[in-house]
Amino acid sequence: MKSVSDSSDEKPLVRIRGLKFRRGSRTIFDGVDVDIQRGRVTAVMGPSGTGKTTLLKLISGQLRPDAGIIEVDGLNVHALSRADLYRLRMRMGMLFQSGALLTDLDVFENVAYPIREHTDLTESLIRKLVLIKLEAVGLRGAAGLMPSELSGGMARRVALARAMAMDPMMIMYDEPFTGQDPISMGALLKLIRSLNDAAHISSILVSHDVQETAAIADEIYVISNGHVIQHGTPERMMNSDDPWVRQFLHGLPDGPVPFHYPASPLADDLLGESG
Amino acid sequence: MNVLLLDGLRTLGASGVHALRRIGRAHLLFVAMVAGVVDMARKPGLLITQLFSVGVLSVLLIAVAGLFVGMVLGLQGFYILSQFSAEATLGVMVAASLVRELGPVVTALLFAGRAGSALTAEIGLMKATEQLSGLEMMAVDPIRRVLTPRLYAGVLAMPLLAALFSALGVLGGYFVGTGLLGVDGGTYWTQIEAKIDFNEDVVNGVVKSLVFGVVCTWIALFQGYDTVPTSEGVSRSTTRTVVHSALAVLGLDFVLTALMFGN
Ligand SMILES: Nc1ncnc2c1ncn2[C@@H]1O[C@H](COP(=O)(O)OP(=O)(O)OP(=O)(O)O)[C@@H](O)[C@H]1O
Ligand SMILES: [Mg+2]
């Protein structure tokens, strides 16, 4: 793996070096290096349960690595004071896998929430901002609904509107396409791309939808088993001759990437008595 | 044999460490919640909303319970006092039992069952559905924004609810005493006025409720915040809130009573 040092001489937006992280006795990351460039859509892919969500939580400082450093915009996330971390988070949006909307507020108020918390804008200005964000995700008409009245796909789009509300420098998307029909999927892809290009919001995109992701990503990281298997442009990745990458990106059931969570052989479990 | 013993010891040690960790986390959370008052001062609306919801959750329950407990006290008290021809002091007996003991204690027990369990479930579900992480990512401190107002609301609501409980209890005793048992109404009130001491009885009762308010709300919020974020985890935490609160209230009541009235 060669290090990323291409055309832009700017320092990467997110720089991860030697990241190690364990959950209990299970090693999730064992020495991971990642560079997320500014103004790019960087996709992170990998089998379910490899720690993609965990990686986003580490980048945003919700989890603490066991070793290694994570820098966002030149700041070491895990060395920041609480106040500085919060100041940094105001510039990072995160779209949770589950949406994570506040269930006691309606759609409008959910999107307005970060604006109300962090600014003193007038009510009419907030209204305009919120409606613009909701329009962008196609849900202006749903402003009055409660989160319990939304489908999973709608909830995730509202969450996206909320993540954009503070005009952050980057947005982390955790599986934004799950539960989207082809039309809203297409719209979301365009939205992510145009947020990235027009509004200069760098994007980290975690997704299993290989074709769609490859179509809009500038760079793809494939992670498995605690390591970065390979990274590069979508073309390079799709034509990779690394068997892991091939298997994953082309969805082949057999290959080096295990479908199973680590376990003892099935026969042992079925035949043997435990203890 | 040896292995069994070692295993037993290890389990014991592990659960000891686990329990100590929990206690440590609970105290850290408490300090963080209390410190959150700085933020709350800027947004008093948060406290008022919570005071309203915590109070309203329990007010009817507490009022009805107070009335019944007072009526029972009237009946039982009359039965005993009349054996010494001291029926006239029924009011004092009812009021003193309520203000010193039953008001704070029963209110706290009911509060734990009603408002406490609701708080745990609410916070626990917010955690399970990643709403708390969502707040974190919006650079909003969930402890200060969500937990602190609930803590202060619980602490403030408890003495008010206990006062309501005691007041309705005294009324219940009055109805039973004068209506059913023929105690003189005027004497009922004048005896209460003469014999219930503000500092000895009322202030001590309020202190008890404040302590119970802190403890019950703290337990409820900690259980919710520290829950295992699954439906089973939330349900266990809710049960634990009620059990731990009840035990804490009864135990602390003994300690406080011994300190206040024990000489
Ligand atoms: N709270 C937790 N406690 C213990 N282990 C956890 C916890 N959350 C996740 N894990 C473990 O961490 C690993 C990575 O989880 P993560 O959610 O990051 O996976 P993911 O790559 O996002 O998967 P998916 O594509 O299914 O969303 C999983 O194997 C899981 O078992
Ligand atoms: Mg995930």
XYZ file of C-alpha atoms and ligand atoms in Angstrom:
570
model
C 0.000 0.000 0.000
C 1.532 3.301 -0.947
C 0.694 6.338 1.068
C -1.742 8.860 -0.239
C 0.061 11.932 -1.424
C -1.543 13.217 -4.571
C -2.211 16.412 -6.430
C -3.530 18.498 -3.523
C -0.702 19.569 -1.273
C -3.143 20.344 1.517
C -2.981 18.146 4.564
C -5.742 15.553 4.676
C -8.914 16.437 6.526
C -8.792 13.238 8.530
C -5.514 11.516 9.196
C -5.487 8.189 11.008
C -2.224 6.499 11.930
C -1.654 3.190 13.666
C -5.206 2.957 14.943
C -5.839 0.069 17.308
C -9.140 -0.587 18.961
C -10.588 -3.539 20.837
C -14.063 -4.344 22.094
C -13.635 -6.695 25.021
C -11.355 -9.429 23.749
C -12.179 -8.807 20.086
C -9.752 -6.711 18.081
C -11.670 -4.422 15.763
C -8.750 -2.408 14.370
C -5.183 -3.569 14.412
C -3.025 -0.829 12.989
C -5.163 1.088 10.518
C -3.898 4.078 8.500
C -6.455 6.177 6.650
C -6.275 9.574 4.953
C -9.473 11.340 4.074
C -8.776 14.137 1.619
C -10.557 17.448 1.660
C -13.296 18.044 -0.836
C -13.553 14.388 -1.765
C -16.078 11.656 -1.310
C -14.244 8.878 0.477
C -16.059 5.584 0.768
C -15.342 3.064 3.482
C -16.461 -0.423 2.661
C -16.092 -3.767 4.267
C -18.011 -6.777 5.454
C -20.733 -6.292 8.036
C -19.298 -6.136 11.530
C -15.767 -5.087 10.533
C -16.081 -1.811 12.370
C -17.151 0.813 9.862
C -19.571 2.409 12.303
C -16.916 2.052 14.966
C -14.453 3.917 12.732
C -16.868 6.848 12.368
C -17.385 6.905 16.125
C -13.639 6.962 16.646
C -13.193 9.816 14.180
C -15.887 11.835 15.917
C -14.441 11.188 19.345
C -17.347 9.134 20.677
C -14.963 6.248 21.226
C -11.350 6.357 22.334
C -8.703 4.321 20.476
C -6.410 1.990 22.377
C -3.467 3.190 20.326
C -2.741 5.440 17.377
C -3.813 8.951 16.549
C -6.759 10.428 14.749
C -6.479 13.981 13.503
C -9.358 15.942 12.074
C -8.470 19.227 10.416
C -5.087 19.055 12.108
C -6.520 18.532 15.598
C -5.825 15.370 17.554
C -9.404 14.403 18.359
C -8.624 12.451 21.485
C -6.356 15.050 23.018
C -8.921 17.840 22.793
C -10.685 19.275 25.810
C -14.399 18.691 25.947
C -15.163 22.222 24.849
C -12.743 21.990 21.912
C -14.133 18.606 20.924
C -17.622 20.088 20.866
C -16.393 23.016 18.814
C -14.907 20.549 16.343
C -18.103 18.500 16.262
C -20.084 21.540 15.266
C -18.110 21.345 12.046
C -18.705 17.624 11.525
C -22.093 16.223 10.691
C -22.901 12.606 11.260
C -25.696 10.630 9.785
C -26.368 7.712 12.103
C -27.236 4.302 10.763
C -30.485 4.496 12.745
C -31.257 8.166 12.116
C -31.126 9.006 15.836
C -33.843 11.657 15.606
C -35.196 13.080 18.843
C -38.517 11.321 19.194
C -40.240 14.035 21.206
C -39.747 16.681 18.499
C -41.294 16.813 15.048
C -39.279 16.782 11.836
C -39.003 20.561 11.632
C -37.828 20.909 15.220
C -35.354 18.072 14.800
C -33.651 19.866 11.941
C -33.900 23.188 13.760
C -32.425 21.713 16.939
C -28.700 22.225 16.304
C -29.385 25.703 14.899
C -31.342 26.688 17.983
C -28.702 25.199 20.269
C -25.729 26.930 18.739
C -26.952 30.170 17.218
C -29.178 33.105 18.086
C -30.846 33.392 14.716
C -34.326 34.814 14.499
C -37.281 32.487 14.222
C -38.017 33.457 10.612
C -34.423 32.842 9.567
C -34.405 29.448 11.288
C -37.621 28.611 9.480
C -36.090 29.433 6.117
C -32.911 27.483 6.824
C -34.784 24.415 7.999
C -37.147 24.426 5.048
C -34.237 24.719 2.622
C -32.513 21.728 4.223
C -35.729 19.712 4.206
C -36.363 20.647 0.575
C -32.914 19.328 -0.297
C -33.799 15.879 1.025
C -37.286 16.043 -0.479
C -39.159 16.145 2.797
C -40.334 19.733 3.151
C -43.875 18.407 3.109
C -43.137 16.179 6.083
C -42.032 19.041 8.336
C -44.957 18.557 10.687
C -44.652 14.794 11.137
C -43.281 13.143 14.257
C -40.332 10.735 13.880
C -42.619 7.825 14.755
C -44.664 8.641 11.665
C -41.687 8.333 9.299
C -40.440 5.292 7.453
C -36.849 4.224 8.058
C -35.692 5.739 4.792
C -37.478 9.029 5.491
C -36.035 9.192 8.999
C -32.557 8.829 7.563
C -33.174 11.664 5.124
C -34.408 13.901 7.930
C -31.269 12.981 9.830
C -29.278 14.029 6.786
C -31.055 17.374 6.730
C -30.173 17.772 10.392
C -26.540 16.828 9.762
C -26.371 19.561 7.098
C -28.081 22.130 9.267
C -24.932 23.695 10.663
C -23.165 23.731 7.284
C -20.326 21.498 8.503
C -16.977 21.017 6.808
C -17.573 17.274 6.594
C -20.393 14.795 6.885
C -20.041 11.156 7.838
C -22.744 9.059 6.269
C -23.372 5.701 7.910
C -25.310 3.601 5.415
C -27.423 6.449 3.999
C -28.917 4.277 1.257
C -30.402 1.553 3.422
C -34.156 1.526 3.013
C -34.216 4.015 0.121
C -36.195 3.297 -2.998
C -34.355 3.713 -6.339
C -35.657 7.261 -6.779
C -34.627 8.625 -3.418
C -31.408 6.654 -3.713
C -30.607 8.469 -6.917
C -31.542 11.771 -5.324
C -29.388 11.062 -2.296
C -26.414 10.162 -4.445
C -26.756 13.421 -6.327
C -27.235 15.299 -3.060
C -24.104 13.867 -1.477
C -22.095 14.610 -4.575
C -23.400 18.159 -4.891
C -22.983 18.896 -1.191
C -19.440 17.754 -1.632
C -18.710 19.758 -4.783
C -20.846 22.868 -4.395
C -20.910 23.318 -0.646
C -17.395 21.927 -0.166
C -18.497 19.478 2.447
C -16.081 16.570 2.463
C -17.779 13.255 2.762
C -17.049 9.950 4.391
C -19.462 7.421 3.054
C -20.027 4.041 4.632
C -22.122 1.879 2.397
C -22.646 -1.623 1.124
C -24.043 -0.530 -2.212
C -20.951 -1.119 -4.290
C -22.163 0.146 -7.673
C -23.731 3.326 -6.340
C -20.839 4.065 -4.058
C -18.272 3.441 -6.744
C -20.199 5.843 -8.984
C -19.832 8.832 -6.685
C -16.741 8.081 -4.592
C -13.355 9.586 -5.357
C -11.551 7.112 -3.155
C -12.531 3.778 -1.686
C -11.108 2.086 1.392
C -11.851 -1.574 1.878
C -11.478 -2.656 5.462
C -11.601 -6.166 6.784
C -10.324 -8.045 9.782
C -8.865 -4.998 11.465
C -6.793 -3.862 8.492
C -7.127 -1.682 5.431
C -7.059 -4.259 2.677
C -6.632 -1.781 -0.130
C -7.557 1.723 -1.122
C -7.642 3.770 -4.255
C -9.877 5.218 -6.927
C -13.030 3.271 -7.783
C -11.599 2.190 -11.159
C -8.457 0.914 -9.580
C -10.408 -0.882 -6.883
C -12.908 -2.454 -9.256
C -10.045 -3.797 -11.373
C -7.981 -4.827 -8.398
C -6.457 -8.254 -8.526
C -6.359 -8.512 -4.748
C -8.608 -11.514 -4.065
C -10.162 -9.873 -0.963
C -11.077 -6.731 -2.789
C -12.341 -8.637 -5.802
C -14.482 -10.846 -3.672
C -15.946 -7.974 -1.735
C -16.578 -5.510 -4.514
C -17.970 -8.122 -6.857
C -20.021 -9.854 -4.213
C -18.549 -13.321 -4.654
C -19.716 -15.635 -1.892
C -16.481 -17.656 -1.806
C -13.099 -16.197 -1.195
C -10.798 -15.009 1.516
C -13.303 -12.659 3.182
C -15.324 -14.732 5.619
C -19.095 -14.468 5.607
C -19.112 -15.883 9.140
C -18.349 -14.101 12.364
C -15.243 -15.808 13.823
C -16.263 -19.104 15.414
C -15.056 -22.580 16.174
C -15.822 -25.137 13.431
C -19.537 -25.814 13.072
C -19.091 -29.543 13.680
C -17.463 -28.877 17.052
C -20.375 -26.690 18.080
C -23.019 -29.110 16.910
C -21.423 -32.297 18.202
C -19.474 -31.179 21.231
C -20.932 -30.466 24.629
C -19.809 -27.115 25.980
C -17.618 -27.049 29.086
C -12.059 -28.771 43.636
C -9.235 -26.282 43.705
C -10.241 -25.102 40.258
C -13.829 -24.642 41.348
C -12.693 -22.559 44.282
C -10.477 -20.436 42.079
C -13.281 -19.988 39.579
C -15.616 -18.954 42.353
C -13.093 -16.469 43.655
C -12.534 -15.070 40.215
C -16.253 -14.606 39.610
C -16.598 -12.955 42.979
C -13.686 -10.641 42.271
C -14.965 -9.779 38.808
C -18.440 -8.935 40.038
C -16.909 -6.893 42.862
C -14.872 -4.869 40.380
C -17.941 -4.552 38.163
C -20.055 -3.228 41.032
C -17.370 -0.780 42.119
C -17.061 0.482 38.552
C -20.796 1.077 38.416
C -20.735 2.956 41.682
C -17.862 5.030 40.369
C -19.734 5.827 37.163
C -22.836 6.713 39.137
C -20.891 9.243 41.186
C -19.186 10.744 38.166
C -22.562 11.108 36.503
C -23.955 12.757 39.617
C -21.195 15.341 39.694
C -21.647 16.035 35.984
C -25.405 16.419 36.379
C -25.109 18.748 39.336
C -22.525 20.849 37.528
C -24.913 21.142 34.593
C -26.885 23.722 36.564
C -24.721 26.408 34.942
C -26.252 25.613 31.560
C -29.716 25.278 32.958
C -29.601 28.779 34.331
C -29.499 29.988 30.715
C -32.464 27.865 29.707
C -34.913 27.763 32.612
C -37.583 26.484 30.263
C -35.953 23.045 30.354
C -36.412 22.772 34.115
C -39.975 23.982 34.038
C -40.958 21.481 31.353
C -39.419 18.661 33.345
C -40.871 19.817 36.650
C -44.223 19.785 34.984
C -43.842 16.343 33.473
C -42.283 14.716 36.556
C -44.828 16.356 38.847
C -47.857 15.761 36.703
C -46.912 12.113 36.281
C -47.263 11.575 40.002
C -49.641 14.180 41.327
C -52.926 12.296 41.093
C -51.403 9.085 42.402
C -49.836 10.891 45.350
C -53.028 12.781 46.172
C -55.228 9.692 46.207
C -52.647 7.663 48.121
C -52.297 10.461 50.684
C -56.012 10.614 51.230
C -56.320 6.877 51.814
C -53.286 6.656 54.082
C -54.677 9.546 56.154
C -58.035 7.817 56.440
C -56.437 4.581 57.603
C -54.329 6.512 60.094
C -57.522 8.098 61.377
C -59.140 4.715 61.930
C -56.138 3.010 63.478
C -55.139 6.021 65.525
C -58.639 6.401 66.911
C -58.715 2.749 67.924
C -55.503 3.027 69.933
C -55.974 6.526 71.304
C -59.500 5.814 72.491
C -58.106 3.071 74.724
C -56.365 5.836 76.657
C -59.255 8.258 76.239
C -56.976 10.448 74.164
C -59.141 10.698 71.035
C -58.730 14.453 71.108
C -55.094 14.089 70.053
C -56.033 12.152 66.907
C -55.082 15.142 64.739
C -51.581 15.290 66.179
C -51.048 11.614 65.724
C -52.189 11.670 62.107
C -50.279 14.809 61.229
C -47.069 13.819 62.980
C -46.943 10.375 61.383
C -47.548 11.920 57.996
C -45.214 14.863 58.159
C -42.341 13.035 59.811
C -42.514 9.620 58.194
C -45.222 8.540 55.864
C -45.349 11.669 53.760
C -41.701 11.621 52.672
C -41.327 7.840 52.608
C -44.510 6.760 50.857
C -44.240 9.651 48.413
C -40.700 8.589 47.557
C -41.768 4.975 47.054
C -44.634 5.986 44.808
C -42.414 8.467 42.988
C -39.871 5.734 42.273
C -42.570 3.483 40.882
C -44.211 6.147 38.774
C -41.823 8.923 37.768
C -38.550 7.073 38.440
C -39.325 4.108 36.253
C -40.597 6.434 33.522
C -37.358 8.446 33.655
C -35.238 5.311 33.382
C -37.230 4.009 30.444
C -37.112 7.367 28.692
C -33.371 7.869 29.057
C -32.658 4.200 28.369
C -34.623 4.294 25.140
C -32.952 7.535 24.124
C -29.662 5.717 24.558
C -30.822 2.590 22.748
C -32.058 4.609 19.772
C -28.798 6.599 19.639
C -30.550 9.865 20.475
C -27.961 10.556 23.156
C -25.104 9.910 20.702
C -26.958 12.084 18.219
C -26.913 14.947 20.714
C -23.207 14.356 21.338
C -22.583 14.662 17.616
C -24.533 17.905 17.469
C -22.114 19.174 20.115
C -24.827 19.153 22.742
C -23.917 17.549 26.054
C -26.694 15.033 26.740
C -25.951 15.065 30.467
C -26.451 18.784 30.727
C -29.221 19.016 28.215
C -31.262 15.941 29.113
C -30.295 14.658 32.554
C -29.598 17.794 34.573
C -33.074 19.334 34.206
C -34.634 16.012 35.136
C -32.481 15.692 38.241
C -33.345 19.132 39.528
C -36.986 18.668 38.621
C -37.119 15.443 40.616
C -35.418 17.013 43.610
C -37.788 19.978 43.596
C -40.893 17.939 42.918
C -40.372 15.486 45.747
C -40.955 17.861 48.720
C -43.930 19.398 46.929
C -45.446 16.001 46.332
C -44.731 14.941 49.918
C -46.402 18.111 51.159
C -49.424 17.324 49.020
C -49.465 13.785 50.331
C -49.328 14.936 53.953
C -51.921 17.653 53.449
C -54.411 15.264 51.892
C -53.591 12.681 54.529
C -54.424 15.124 57.316
C -57.676 15.894 55.504
C -58.420 12.173 55.173
C -57.847 11.700 58.898
C -60.133 14.637 59.555
C -62.955 13.192 57.447
C -62.738 9.804 59.095
C -62.247 11.226 62.591
C -65.060 13.750 62.532
C -67.355 12.070 60.048
C -67.234 8.466 61.160
C -65.802 8.417 64.634
C -67.213 11.551 66.218
C -63.978 13.384 67.050
C -64.494 17.118 67.492
C -63.351 18.923 64.358
C -62.151 22.055 66.133
C -60.007 20.055 68.520
C -58.503 18.099 65.599
C -57.103 21.282 64.070
C -56.139 23.159 67.257
C -54.231 20.139 68.528
C -52.312 19.946 65.272
C -51.562 23.641 65.459
C -50.366 23.406 69.033
C -48.327 20.240 68.905
C -46.749 20.068 65.463
C -43.446 21.898 65.670
C -42.259 23.631 62.563
C -38.559 22.884 62.981
C -38.845 19.485 64.608
C -41.458 18.082 62.300
C -41.982 20.054 59.132
C -38.389 21.018 58.359
C -37.136 17.526 59.101
C -39.797 16.076 56.849
C -38.792 18.423 54.052
C -35.132 17.533 54.502
C -36.037 13.870 54.202
C -37.974 14.464 51.004
C -35.155 16.451 49.510
C -32.731 13.636 50.242
C -35.150 11.082 48.819
C -35.691 13.286 45.796
C -31.958 13.392 45.080
C -31.503 9.675 45.604
C -34.551 8.448 43.672
C -33.970 10.719 40.699
C -30.258 9.988 40.673
C -30.884 6.236 40.673
C -33.494 6.540 37.926
C -31.295 8.689 35.690
C -28.182 6.617 36.246
C -30.011 3.392 35.487
C -31.296 4.889 32.257
C -27.970 6.416 31.228
C -25.969 3.293 32.077
C -28.426 0.843 30.566
C -27.493 -1.898 28.148
C -28.984 -0.367 24.993
C -31.449 -3.119 24.119
C -35.081 -3.648 24.995
C -34.124 -6.245 27.560
C -31.509 -3.954 29.050
C -33.977 -1.103 29.385
C -36.550 -3.344 31.015
C -33.998 -4.612 33.532
C -32.851 -1.102 34.322
C -36.417 0.008 34.914
C -36.959 -2.783 37.410
C -33.666 -1.997 39.095
C -34.682 1.633 39.452
C -37.753 0.691 41.460
C -35.990 -1.905 43.619
C -32.883 0.163 44.328
C -34.904 3.298 45.022
C -37.218 1.524 47.444
C -34.338 -0.018 49.375
C -32.373 3.223 49.388
C -35.369 5.203 50.637
C -36.175 2.800 53.459
C -32.551 2.485 54.520
C -31.900 6.204 54.379
C -35.120 6.863 56.244
C -33.800 4.891 59.186
C -30.499 6.739 59.141
C -32.127 10.156 58.823
C -34.692 9.424 61.506
C -31.978 8.259 63.884
C -30.011 11.445 63.199
C -33.004 13.777 63.502
C -35.086 12.376 66.280
C -32.725 9.937 67.932
C -31.803 11.667 71.159
N -21.309 -1.661 22.095
C -20.579 -2.711 21.669
N -20.024 -3.537 22.557
C -19.269 -4.585 22.152
N -19.002 -4.853 20.867
C -19.527 -4.058 19.941
C -20.349 -2.946 20.280
N -20.716 -2.316 19.145
C -20.168 -3.026 18.150
N -19.453 -4.063 18.609
C -18.671 -5.015 17.806
O -17.821 -4.271 17.008
C -17.759 -4.807 15.710
C -17.906 -3.684 14.708
O -19.182 -3.104 14.810
P -19.664 -1.973 13.824
O -21.021 -1.566 14.248
O -18.617 -0.929 13.753
O -19.723 -2.789 12.449
P -20.081 -2.231 11.014
O -18.869 -2.420 10.183
O -20.656 -0.873 11.091
O -21.177 -3.278 10.552
P -22.510 -3.020 9.679
O -22.079 -2.948 8.276
O -23.306 -4.263 9.940
O -23.154 -1.785 10.194
C -18.857 -5.837 15.597
O -18.249 -7.058 15.381
C -19.559 -5.857 16.909
O -19.623 -7.172 17.369
Mg -22.489 -0.056 10.923
